[in-house]
PDB file of N, CA and C in Angstrom:
ATOM      1  N   MET M   1       1.060  -1.083  -0.169  1.00 65.00           N
ATOM      2  CA  MET M   1       0.409   0.144  -0.175  1.00 65.00           C
ATOM      3  C   MET M   1       0.751   0.911  -0.147  1.00 65.00           C
ATOM      4  N   LYS M   2       0.575   2.121  -0.818  1.00 77.00           N
ATOM      5  CA  LYS M   2       1.004   4.102  -0.873  1.00 77.00           C
ATOM      6  C   LYS M   2      -0.032   4.559  -0.865  1.00 77.00           C
ATOM      7  N   ILE M   3       0.681   5.645  -0.433  1.00 81.00           N
ATOM      8  CA  ILE M   3      -0.160   7.057  -0.781  1.00 81.00           C
ATOM      9  C   ILE M   3       0.166   7.306  -2.546  1.00 81.00           C
ATOM     10  N   GLU M   4      -0.906   6.845  -3.113  1.00 87.00           N
ATOM     11  CA  GLU M   4      -1.185   7.751  -4.625  1.00 87.00           C
ATOM     12  C   GLU M   4      -0.914   9.090  -4.677  1.00 87.00           C
ATOM     13  N   HIS M   5      -1.809   9.864  -4.429  1.00 91.00           N
ATOM     14  CA  HIS M   5      -1.305  11.405  -4.514  1.00 91.00           C
ATOM     15  C   HIS M   5      -2.299  11.911  -3.208  1.00 91.00           C
ATOM     16  N   ILE M   6      -2.356  13.481  -3.447  1.00 90.00           N
ATOM     17  CA  ILE M   6      -2.874  14.092  -1.939  1.00 90.00           C
ATOM     18  C   ILE M   6      -3.930  14.996  -2.917  1.00 90.00           C
ATOM     19  N   GLY M   7      -5.007  15.878  -2.264  1.00 91.00           N
ATOM     20  CA  GLY M   7      -6.016  16.571  -3.657  1.00 91.00           C
ATOM     21  C   GLY M   7      -5.854  17.779  -2.320  1.00 91.00           C
ATOM     22  N   LEU M   8      -5.304  18.485  -3.053  1.00 90.00           N
ATOM     23  CA  LEU M   8      -5.842  19.912  -2.782  1.00 90.00           C
ATOM     24  C   LEU M   8      -6.787  21.269  -3.356  1.00 90.00           C
ATOM     25  N   TRP M   9      -7.416  21.828  -2.761  1.00 89.00           N
ATOM     26  CA  TRP M   9      -8.323  22.732  -3.714  1.00 89.00           C
ATOM     27  C   TRP M   9      -7.679  24.157  -3.711  1.00 89.00           C
ATOM     28  N   THR M  10      -7.356  24.952  -4.788  1.00 89.00           N
ATOM     29  CA  THR M  10      -6.979  26.320  -4.420  1.00 89.00           C
ATOM     30  C   THR M  10      -7.859  27.056  -5.513  1.00 89.00           C
ATOM     31  N   ALA M  11      -7.551  28.614  -4.867  1.00 87.00           N
ATOM     32  CA  ALA M  11      -8.569  29.537  -5.716  1.00 87.00           C
ATOM     33  C   ALA M  11      -7.910  29.492  -7.125  1.00 87.00           C
ATOM     34  N   ASP M  12      -6.916  29.535  -7.263  1.00 91.00           N
ATOM     35  CA  ASP M  12      -5.781  30.127  -8.492  1.00 91.00           C
ATOM     36  C   ASP M  12      -5.089  28.792  -8.734  1.00 91.00           C
ATOM     37  N   LEU M  13      -5.705  28.048  -9.239  1.00 95.00           N
ATOM     38  CA  LEU M  13      -4.963  26.782 -10.194  1.00 95.00           C
ATOM     39  C   LEU M  13      -3.635  27.505 -10.894  1.00 95.00           C
ATOM     40  N   GLU M  14      -3.883  28.001 -12.067  1.00 96.00           N
ATOM     41  CA  GLU M  14      -2.654  27.839 -12.707  1.00 96.00           C
ATOM     42  C   GLU M  14      -1.710  28.763 -11.587  1.00 96.00           C
ATOM     43  N   LYS M  15      -1.404  29.420 -10.719  1.00 94.00           N
ATOM     44  CA  LYS M  15      -1.002  30.401  -9.911  1.00 94.00           C
ATOM     45  C   LYS M  15      -0.034  29.020  -8.615  1.00 94.00           C
ATOM     46  N   MET M  16      -1.114  28.023  -8.720  1.00 92.00           N
ATOM     47  CA  MET M  16      -0.439  27.279  -7.490  1.00 92.00           C
ATOM     48  C   MET M  16       0.406  26.339  -8.662  1.00 92.00           C
ATOM     49  N   LYS M  17       0.058  25.764  -9.838  1.00 95.00           N
ATOM     50  CA  LYS M  17       1.030  24.878 -10.641  1.00 95.00           C
ATOM     51  C   LYS M  17       2.067  25.400 -11.229  1.00 95.00           C
ATOM     52  N   GLU M  18       2.409  26.503 -10.974  1.00 94.00           N
ATOM     53  CA  GLU M  18       3.686  27.571 -11.243  1.00 94.00           C
ATOM     54  C   GLU M  18       4.297  27.167 -10.429  1.00 94.00           C
ATOM     55  N   PHE M  19       3.850  27.518  -8.915  1.00 90.00           N
ATOM     56  CA  PHE M  19       4.458  27.260  -7.615  1.00 90.00           C
ATOM     57  C   PHE M  19       5.213  26.168  -7.274  1.00 90.00           C
ATOM     58  N   TYR M  20       4.774  25.104  -7.827  1.00 91.00           N
ATOM     59  CA  TYR M  20       4.918  23.785  -7.550  1.00 91.00           C
ATOM     60  C   TYR M  20       5.776  23.637  -8.252  1.00 91.00           C
ATOM     61  N   CYS M  21       5.669  23.846  -9.482  1.00 94.00           N
ATOM     62  CA  CYS M  21       6.522  23.738 -10.628  1.00 94.00           C
ATOM     63  C   CYS M  21       8.022  24.678 -10.597  1.00 94.00           C
ATOM     64  N   ASP M  22       7.987  25.967 -10.280  1.00 91.00           N
ATOM     65  CA  ASP M  22       8.785  26.752 -10.074  1.00 91.00           C
ATOM     66  C   ASP M  22      10.015  26.119  -8.770  1.00 91.00           C
ATOM     67  N   PHE M  23       9.311  26.455  -7.943  1.00 86.00           N
ATOM     68  CA  PHE M  23      10.246  25.644  -6.705  1.00 86.00           C
ATOM     69  C   PHE M  23      10.414  24.442  -6.072  1.00 86.00           C
ATOM     70  N   PHE M  24       9.687  23.231  -6.335  1.00 85.00           N
ATOM     71  CA  PHE M  24       9.657  21.946  -5.744  1.00 85.00           C
ATOM     72  C   PHE M  24       9.857  21.752  -7.504  1.00 85.00           C
ATOM     73  N   LYS M  25      10.405  21.742  -8.200  1.00 91.00           N
ATOM     74  CA  LYS M  25      10.291  20.830  -9.521  1.00 91.00           C
ATOM     75  C   LYS M  25       9.502  19.807 -10.303  1.00 91.00           C
ATOM     76  N   ALA M  26       8.259  19.952 -10.165  1.00 93.00           N
ATOM     77  CA  ALA M  26       7.387  18.942 -10.455  1.00 93.00           C
ATOM     78  C   ALA M  26       6.274  19.270 -11.387  1.00 93.00           C
ATOM     79  N   THR M  27       6.732  18.059 -12.076  1.00 97.00           N
ATOM     80  CA  THR M  27       6.038  18.179 -13.941  1.00 97.00           C
ATOM     81  C   THR M  27       4.717  18.365 -13.561  1.00 97.00           C
ATOM     82  N   ALA M  28       3.915  19.126 -14.246  1.00 98.00           N
ATOM     83  CA  ALA M  28       2.640  19.146 -14.457  1.00 98.00           C
ATOM     84  C   ALA M  28       1.833  18.390 -15.873  1.00 98.00           C
ATOM     85  N   GLY M  29       0.855  17.436 -15.411  1.00 97.00           N
ATOM     86  CA  GLY M  29       0.029  16.949 -16.182  1.00 97.00           C
ATOM     87  C   GLY M  29      -0.740  17.585 -16.908  1.00 97.00           C
ATOM     88  N   GLU M  30      -1.388  16.667 -18.114  1.00 98.00           N
ATOM     89  CA  GLU M  30      -2.414  17.797 -18.889  1.00 98.00           C
ATOM     90  C   GLU M  30      -3.810  18.293 -17.967  1.00 98.00           C
ATOM     91  N   LYS M  31      -3.975  19.420 -18.349  1.00 98.00           N
ATOM     92  CA  LYS M  31      -4.718  20.066 -17.298  1.00 98.00           C
ATOM     93  C   LYS M  31      -6.180  19.633 -17.611  1.00 98.00           C
ATOM     94  N   TYR M  32      -7.078  19.016 -16.736  1.00 98.00           N
ATOM     95  CA  TYR M  32      -8.397  18.100 -16.506  1.00 98.00           C
ATOM     96  C   TYR M  32      -9.557  19.712 -16.274  1.00 98.00           C
ATOM     97  N   HIS M  33     -10.283  19.659 -17.477  1.00 98.00           N
ATOM     98  CA  HIS M  33     -11.659  20.461 -17.354  1.00 98.00           C
ATOM     99  C   HIS M  33     -13.049  19.797 -17.323  1.00 98.00           C
ATOM    100  N   ASN M  34     -13.645  19.543 -16.423  1.00 97.00           N
ATOM    101  CA  ASN M  34     -15.201  18.865 -16.857  1.00 97.00           C
ATOM    102  C   ASN M  34     -15.618  20.322 -16.908  1.00 97.00           C
ATOM    103  N   GLN M  35     -16.258  20.594 -18.287  1.00 96.00           N
ATOM    104  CA  GLN M  35     -17.540  21.493 -18.686  1.00 96.00           C
ATOM    105  C   GLN M  35     -18.603  21.497 -17.714  1.00 96.00           C
ATOM    106  N   LYS M  36     -19.152  20.794 -17.609  1.00 96.00           N
ATOM    107  CA  LYS M  36     -20.021  20.171 -17.191  1.00 96.00           C
ATOM    108  C   LYS M  36     -20.262  20.919 -15.532  1.00 96.00           C
ATOM    109  N   SER M  37     -19.583  20.640 -14.712  1.00 93.00           N
ATOM    110  CA  SER M  37     -19.479  21.241 -13.549  1.00 93.00           C
ATOM    111  C   SER M  37     -18.239  21.989 -13.567  1.00 93.00           C
ATOM    112  N   GLY M  38     -17.593  22.530 -13.676  1.00 94.00           N
ATOM    113  CA  GLY M  38     -16.481  23.544 -13.973  1.00 94.00           C
ATOM    114  C   GLY M  38     -15.386  23.192 -12.928  1.00 94.00           C
ATOM    115  N   PHE M  39     -15.375  21.891 -12.842  1.00 95.00           N
ATOM    116  CA  PHE M  39     -14.245  21.505 -12.226  1.00 95.00           C
ATOM    117  C   PHE M  39     -12.748  21.672 -13.064  1.00 95.00           C
ATOM    118  N   GLN M  40     -11.756  21.873 -12.603  1.00 97.00           N
ATOM    119  CA  GLN M  40     -10.237  21.895 -13.146  1.00 97.00           C
ATOM    120  C   GLN M  40      -9.346  21.115 -12.276  1.00 97.00           C
ATOM    121  N   SER M  41      -8.514  20.224 -12.531  1.00 97.00           N
ATOM    122  CA  SER M  41      -7.824  20.048 -11.428  1.00 97.00           C
ATOM    123  C   SER M  41      -6.011  19.931 -12.690  1.00 97.00           C
ATOM    124  N   TYR M  42      -4.739  19.834 -12.015  1.00 98.00           N
ATOM    125  CA  TYR M  42      -3.824  19.224 -12.347  1.00 98.00           C
ATOM    126  C   TYR M  42      -3.391  18.730 -11.657  1.00 98.00           C
ATOM    127  N   PHE M  43      -2.797  17.361 -12.318  1.00 97.00           N
ATOM    128  CA  PHE M  43      -1.567  16.066 -11.494  1.00 97.00           C
ATOM    129  C   PHE M  43      -0.347  16.781 -11.930  1.00 97.00           C
ATOM    130  N   LEU M  44       0.388  16.602 -10.178  1.00 96.00           N
ATOM    131  CA  LEU M  44       1.583  17.160 -10.390  1.00 96.00           C
ATOM    132  C   LEU M  44       2.429  15.791 -10.184  1.00 96.00           C
ATOM    133  N   SER M  45       3.628  15.811 -10.673  1.00 96.00           N
ATOM    134  CA  SER M  45       4.373  14.390 -10.141  1.00 96.00           C
ATOM    135  C   SER M  45       5.909  15.186  -9.658  1.00 96.00           C
ATOM    136  N   PHE M  46       6.182  14.576  -8.395  1.00 91.00           N
ATOM    137  CA  PHE M  46       7.528  15.178  -8.057  1.00 91.00           C
ATOM    138  C   PHE M  46       8.565  13.800  -8.788  1.00 91.00           C
ATOM    139  N   THR M  47      10.086  14.239  -8.517  1.00 90.00           N
ATOM    140  CA  THR M  47      11.108  13.395  -8.680  1.00 90.00           C
ATOM    141  C   THR M  47      10.836  12.314  -7.701  1.00 90.00           C
ATOM    142  N   ASP M  48      10.462  11.876  -6.658  1.00 84.00           N
ATOM    143  CA  ASP M  48      10.535  11.101  -5.971  1.00 84.00           C
ATOM    144  C   ASP M  48       9.478  10.016  -5.737  1.00 84.00           C
ATOM    145  N   GLY M  49       8.320  10.548  -6.705  1.00 89.00           N
ATOM    146  CA  GLY M  49       7.656   9.340  -7.347  1.00 89.00           C
ATOM    147  C   GLY M  49       6.613  10.152  -6.367  1.00 89.00           C
ATOM    148  N   ALA M  50       6.332  10.739  -5.517  1.00 89.00           N
ATOM    149  CA  ALA M  50       5.115  11.943  -5.194  1.00 89.00           C
ATOM    150  C   ALA M  50       3.983  12.748  -5.921  1.00 89.00           C
ATOM    151  N   ARG M  51       3.068  12.762  -5.733  1.00 94.00           N
ATOM    152  CA  ARG M  51       1.620  13.700  -6.911  1.00 94.00           C
ATOM    153  C   ARG M  51       1.079  13.616  -5.905  1.00 94.00           C
ATOM    154  N   LEU M  52       0.955  15.047  -6.713  1.00 94.00           N
ATOM    155  CA  LEU M  52      -0.482  16.170  -5.850  1.00 94.00           C
ATOM    156  C   LEU M  52      -1.505  16.676  -6.758  1.00 94.00           C
ATOM    157  N   GLU M  53      -2.872  16.439  -6.939  1.00 95.00           N
ATOM    158  CA  GLU M  53      -3.383  16.808  -7.192  1.00 95.00           C
ATOM    159  C   GLU M  53      -4.143  18.726  -7.123  1.00 95.00           C
ATOM    160  N   ILE M  54      -3.737  19.409  -7.900  1.00 95.00           N
ATOM    161  CA  ILE M  54      -4.569  20.588  -7.717  1.00 95.00           C
ATOM    162  C   ILE M  54      -5.884  20.951  -8.098  1.00 95.00           C
ATOM    163  N   MET M  55      -6.884  21.652  -7.400  1.00 94.00           N
ATOM    164  CA  MET M  55      -7.666  21.131  -7.883  1.00 94.00           C
ATOM    165  C   MET M  55      -8.563  22.601  -7.571  1.00 94.00           C
ATOM    166  N   HIS M  56      -9.684  23.354  -8.919  1.00 93.00           N
ATOM    167  CA  HIS M  56     -10.909  24.669  -8.813  1.00 93.00           C
ATOM    168  C   HIS M  56     -11.770  24.217  -9.084  1.00 93.00           C
ATOM    169  N   ARG M  57     -12.656  24.618  -8.335  1.00 91.00           N
ATOM    170  CA  ARG M  57     -13.894  24.826  -9.095  1.00 91.00           C
ATOM    171  C   ARG M  57     -14.714  25.985  -8.033  1.00 91.00           C
ATOM    172  N   GLU M  58     -15.410  26.891  -9.051  1.00 86.00           N
ATOM    173  CA  GLU M  58     -15.962  27.925  -8.655  1.00 86.00           C
ATOM    174  C   GLU M  58     -16.996  27.873  -7.366  1.00 86.00           C
ATOM    175  N   ASP M  59     -17.929  26.983  -7.043  1.00 82.00           N
ATOM    176  CA  ASP M  59     -18.623  26.964  -6.136  1.00 82.00           C
ATOM    177  C   ASP M  59     -17.713  26.660  -4.848  1.00 82.00           C
ATOM    178  N   VAL M  60     -16.785  25.841  -5.007  1.00 78.00           N
ATOM    179  CA  VAL M  60     -15.955  25.329  -3.984  1.00 78.00           C
ATOM    180  C   VAL M  60     -15.284  26.789  -3.573  1.00 78.00           C
ATOM    181  N   ILE M  61     -14.704  27.337  -4.151  1.00 74.00           N
ATOM    182  CA  ILE M  61     -13.914  28.791  -4.017  1.00 74.00           C
ATOM    183  C   ILE M  61     -15.161  29.804  -3.511  1.00 74.00           C
ATOM    184  N   LYS M  62     -15.943  30.210  -3.718  1.00 74.00           N
ATOM    185  CA  LYS M  62     -17.126  30.940  -3.184  1.00 74.00           C
ATOM    186  C   LYS M  62     -17.743  30.391  -1.817  1.00 74.00           C
ATOM    187  N   GLY M  63     -17.823  28.766  -1.648  1.00 66.00           N
ATOM    188  CA  GLY M  63     -18.623  28.474  -0.752  1.00 66.00           C
ATOM    189  C   GLY M  63     -19.661  28.221  -1.208  1.00 66.00           C
ATOM    190  N   ALA M  64     -20.378  28.482  -1.920  1.00 46.00           N
ATOM    191  CA  ALA M  64     -21.578  28.456  -2.219  1.00 46.00           C
ATOM    192  C   ALA M  64     -22.209  27.004  -2.264  1.00 46.00           C
ATOM    193  N   GLN M  65     -22.952  26.744  -1.107  1.00 49.00           N
ATOM    194  CA  GLN M  65     -23.872  25.852  -0.399  1.00 49.00           C
ATOM    195  C   GLN M  65     -23.282  24.503  -0.197  1.00 49.00           C
ATOM    196  N   THR M  66     -22.106  24.658  -0.076  1.00 54.00           N
ATOM    197  CA  THR M  66     -20.963  23.154  -0.097  1.00 54.00           C
ATOM    198  C   THR M  66     -20.648  23.463   1.356  1.00 54.00           C
ATOM    199  N   ASN M  67     -19.961  22.352   1.742  1.00 57.00           N
ATOM    200  CA  ASN M  67     -18.821  22.351   2.829  1.00 57.00           C
ATOM    201  C   ASN M  67     -17.328  21.855   2.554  1.00 57.00           C
ATOM    202  N   GLU M  68     -17.468  22.285   1.593  1.00 55.00           N
ATOM    203  CA  GLU M  68     -16.223  22.176   1.362  1.00 55.00           C
ATOM    204  C   GLU M  68     -15.463  23.452   1.231  1.00 55.00           C
ATOM    205  N   ILE M  69     -14.173  23.334   1.676  1.00 67.00           N
ATOM    206  CA  ILE M  69     -12.901  24.156   1.674  1.00 67.00           C
ATOM    207  C   ILE M  69     -11.837  24.206   1.707  1.00 67.00           C
ATOM    208  N   LEU M  70     -10.920  25.211   1.159  1.00 71.00           N
ATOM    209  CA  LEU M  70     -10.082  25.540   0.187  1.00 71.00           C
ATOM    210  C   LEU M  70      -8.726  24.852   1.006  1.00 71.00           C
ATOM    211  N   GLY M  71      -8.039  24.451   0.266  1.00 72.00           N
ATOM    212  CA  GLY M  71      -6.756  23.333   1.099  1.00 72.00           C
ATOM    213  C   GLY M  71      -6.966  21.934   1.173  1.00 72.00           C
ATOM    214  N   PHE M  72      -6.668  21.091   1.870  1.00 72.00           N
ATOM    215  CA  PHE M  72      -6.474  19.444   1.924  1.00 72.00           C
ATOM    216  C   PHE M  72      -8.130  19.394   1.973  1.00 72.00           C
ATOM    217  N   ALA M  73      -8.108  18.099   0.665  1.00 71.00           N
ATOM    218  CA  ALA M  73      -9.194  17.966   0.265  1.00 71.00           C
ATOM    219  C   ALA M  73      -9.461  16.209   0.057  1.00 71.00           C
ATOM    220  N   HIS M  74      -8.477  15.842  -0.337  1.00 73.00           N
ATOM    221  CA  HIS M  74      -8.553  14.212  -0.175  1.00 73.00           C
ATOM    222  C   HIS M  74      -7.048  13.451  -0.386  1.00 73.00           C
ATOM    223  N   LEU M  75      -7.108  12.075  -0.114  1.00 70.00           N
ATOM    224  CA  LEU M  75      -5.980  10.962   0.534  1.00 70.00           C
ATOM    225  C   LEU M  75      -6.065   9.952  -0.802  1.00 70.00           C
ATOM    226  N   ALA M  76      -5.446   9.445  -1.330  1.00 71.00           N
ATOM    227  CA  ALA M  76      -5.671   8.646  -2.492  1.00 71.00           C
ATOM    228  C   ALA M  76      -4.813   7.689  -2.008  1.00 71.00           C
ATOM    229  N   ILE M  77      -5.010   6.121  -1.951  1.00 66.00           N
ATOM    230  CA  ILE M  77      -4.319   5.119  -1.424  1.00 66.00           C
ATOM    231  C   ILE M  77      -4.697   3.961  -2.177  1.00 66.00           C
ATOM    232  N   SER M  78      -3.444   3.699  -2.864  1.00 71.00           N
ATOM    233  CA  SER M  78      -3.224   2.573  -3.698  1.00 71.00           C
ATOM    234  C   SER M  78      -2.998   1.686  -2.749  1.00 71.00           C
ATOM    235  N   VAL M  79      -3.722   0.191  -2.997  1.00 61.00           N
ATOM    236  CA  VAL M  79      -3.269  -1.173  -2.230  1.00 61.00           C
ATOM    237  C   VAL M  79      -2.557  -1.588  -3.228  1.00 61.00           C
ATOM    238  N   GLY M  80      -2.362  -1.859  -4.290  1.00 64.00           N
ATOM    239  CA  GLY M  80      -1.766  -2.403  -5.487  1.00 64.00           C
ATOM    240  C   GLY M  80      -1.723  -3.326  -6.126  1.00 64.00           C
ATOM    241  N   SER M  81      -3.052  -3.913  -5.666  1.00 64.00           N
ATOM    242  CA  SER M  81      -3.815  -4.827  -6.888  1.00 64.00           C
ATOM    243  C   SER M  81      -5.334  -5.051  -6.662  1.00 64.00           C
ATOM    244  N   LYS M  82      -6.004  -5.420  -7.602  1.00 59.00           N
ATOM    245  CA  LYS M  82      -6.974  -5.393  -8.000  1.00 59.00           C
ATOM    246  C   LYS M  82      -7.725  -6.657  -7.395  1.00 59.00           C
ATOM    247  N   GLU M  83      -6.998  -7.297  -6.615  1.00 59.00           N
ATOM    248  CA  GLU M  83      -7.733  -8.990  -6.078  1.00 59.00           C
ATOM    249  C   GLU M  83      -7.775  -8.991  -4.405  1.00 59.00           C
ATOM    250  N   ILE M  84      -7.346  -7.559  -4.258  1.00 57.00           N
ATOM    251  CA  ILE M  84      -7.224  -7.174  -2.736  1.00 57.00           C
ATOM    252  C   ILE M  84      -8.674  -7.690  -2.394  1.00 57.00           C
ATOM    253  N   GLU M  85      -8.703  -8.220  -1.287  1.00 59.00           N
ATOM    254  CA  GLU M  85     -10.273  -8.462  -0.396  1.00 59.00           C
ATOM    255  C   GLU M  85     -10.691  -6.765   0.158  1.00 59.00           C
ATOM    256  N   ILE M  86     -11.551  -6.349  -0.514  1.00 57.00           N
ATOM    257  CA  ILE M  86     -12.118  -4.980   0.087  1.00 57.00           C
ATOM    258  C   ILE M  86     -12.761  -5.245   1.205  1.00 57.00           C
ATOM    259  N   GLY M  87     -13.457  -6.652   1.342  1.00 59.00           N
ATOM    260  CA  GLY M  87     -14.312  -6.612   2.637  1.00 59.00           C
ATOM    261  C   GLY M  87     -12.968  -6.357   3.599  1.00 59.00           C
ATOM    262  N   SER M  88     -12.119  -6.942   3.847  1.00 57.00           N
ATOM    263  CA  SER M  88     -10.823  -6.866   4.739  1.00 57.00           C
ATOM    264  C   SER M  88     -10.573  -5.400   5.122  1.00 57.00           C
ATOM    265  N   PHE M  89     -10.960  -4.558   4.454  1.00 56.00           N
ATOM    266  CA  PHE M  89     -10.830  -2.823   5.036  1.00 56.00           C
ATOM    267  C   PHE M  89     -12.505  -2.699   4.818  1.00 56.00           C
ATOM    268  N   ALA M  90     -13.567  -2.979   4.632  1.00 57.00           N
ATOM    269  CA  ALA M  90     -14.164  -2.604   5.537  1.00 57.00           C
ATOM    270  C   ALA M  90     -14.390  -2.599   6.864  1.00 57.00           C
ATOM    271  N   ARG M  91     -14.499  -3.763   6.966  1.00 55.00           N
ATOM    272  CA  ARG M  91     -14.495  -3.959   8.287  1.00 55.00           C
ATOM    273  C   ARG M  91     -13.964  -3.070   9.316  1.00 55.00           C
ATOM    274  N   PHE M  92     -12.861  -2.530   9.405  1.00 55.00           N
ATOM    275  CA  PHE M  92     -12.173  -1.496   9.704  1.00 55.00           C
ATOM    276  C   PHE M  92     -13.209   0.335   9.955  1.00 55.00           C
ATOM    277  N   TRP M  93     -14.299  -0.111   8.671  1.00 52.00           N
ATOM    278  CA  TRP M  93     -14.947   1.393   8.723  1.00 52.00           C
ATOM    279  C   TRP M  93     -16.299   1.167   9.144  1.00 52.00           C
ATOM    280  N   ILE M  94     -17.166  -0.138   9.143  1.00 52.00           N
ATOM    281  CA  ILE M  94     -18.022   0.013   9.147  1.00 52.00           C
ATOM    282  C   ILE M  94     -18.769  -0.460  10.779  1.00 52.00           C
ATOM    283  N   VAL M  95     -19.296   0.114  10.781  1.00 47.00           N
ATOM    284  CA  VAL M  95     -19.257   0.208  12.584  1.00 47.00           C
ATOM    285  C   VAL M  95     -21.236   0.015  13.457  1.00 47.00           C
TER     286      VAL M  95
END
């Protein structure tokens, strides 16, 4: 198991991409833009294999009727195999 990537909301997607690319030598993937929802993101890759997803969506930035905020959004974990028994993970989260 490894951390696949960490997601961050940002008010200025391009400026945040520039910051990580300039100061941390990240490599930006192709920009993703969902026209319907307005969601936009970049995956940034670092030389040690770490990845960061920076994300922007106007309603999140404006706080429009959601509980989402800027900054940390999610942590994605890779378990390394499709054959992993999902039930073994589920028992820790189901109460």
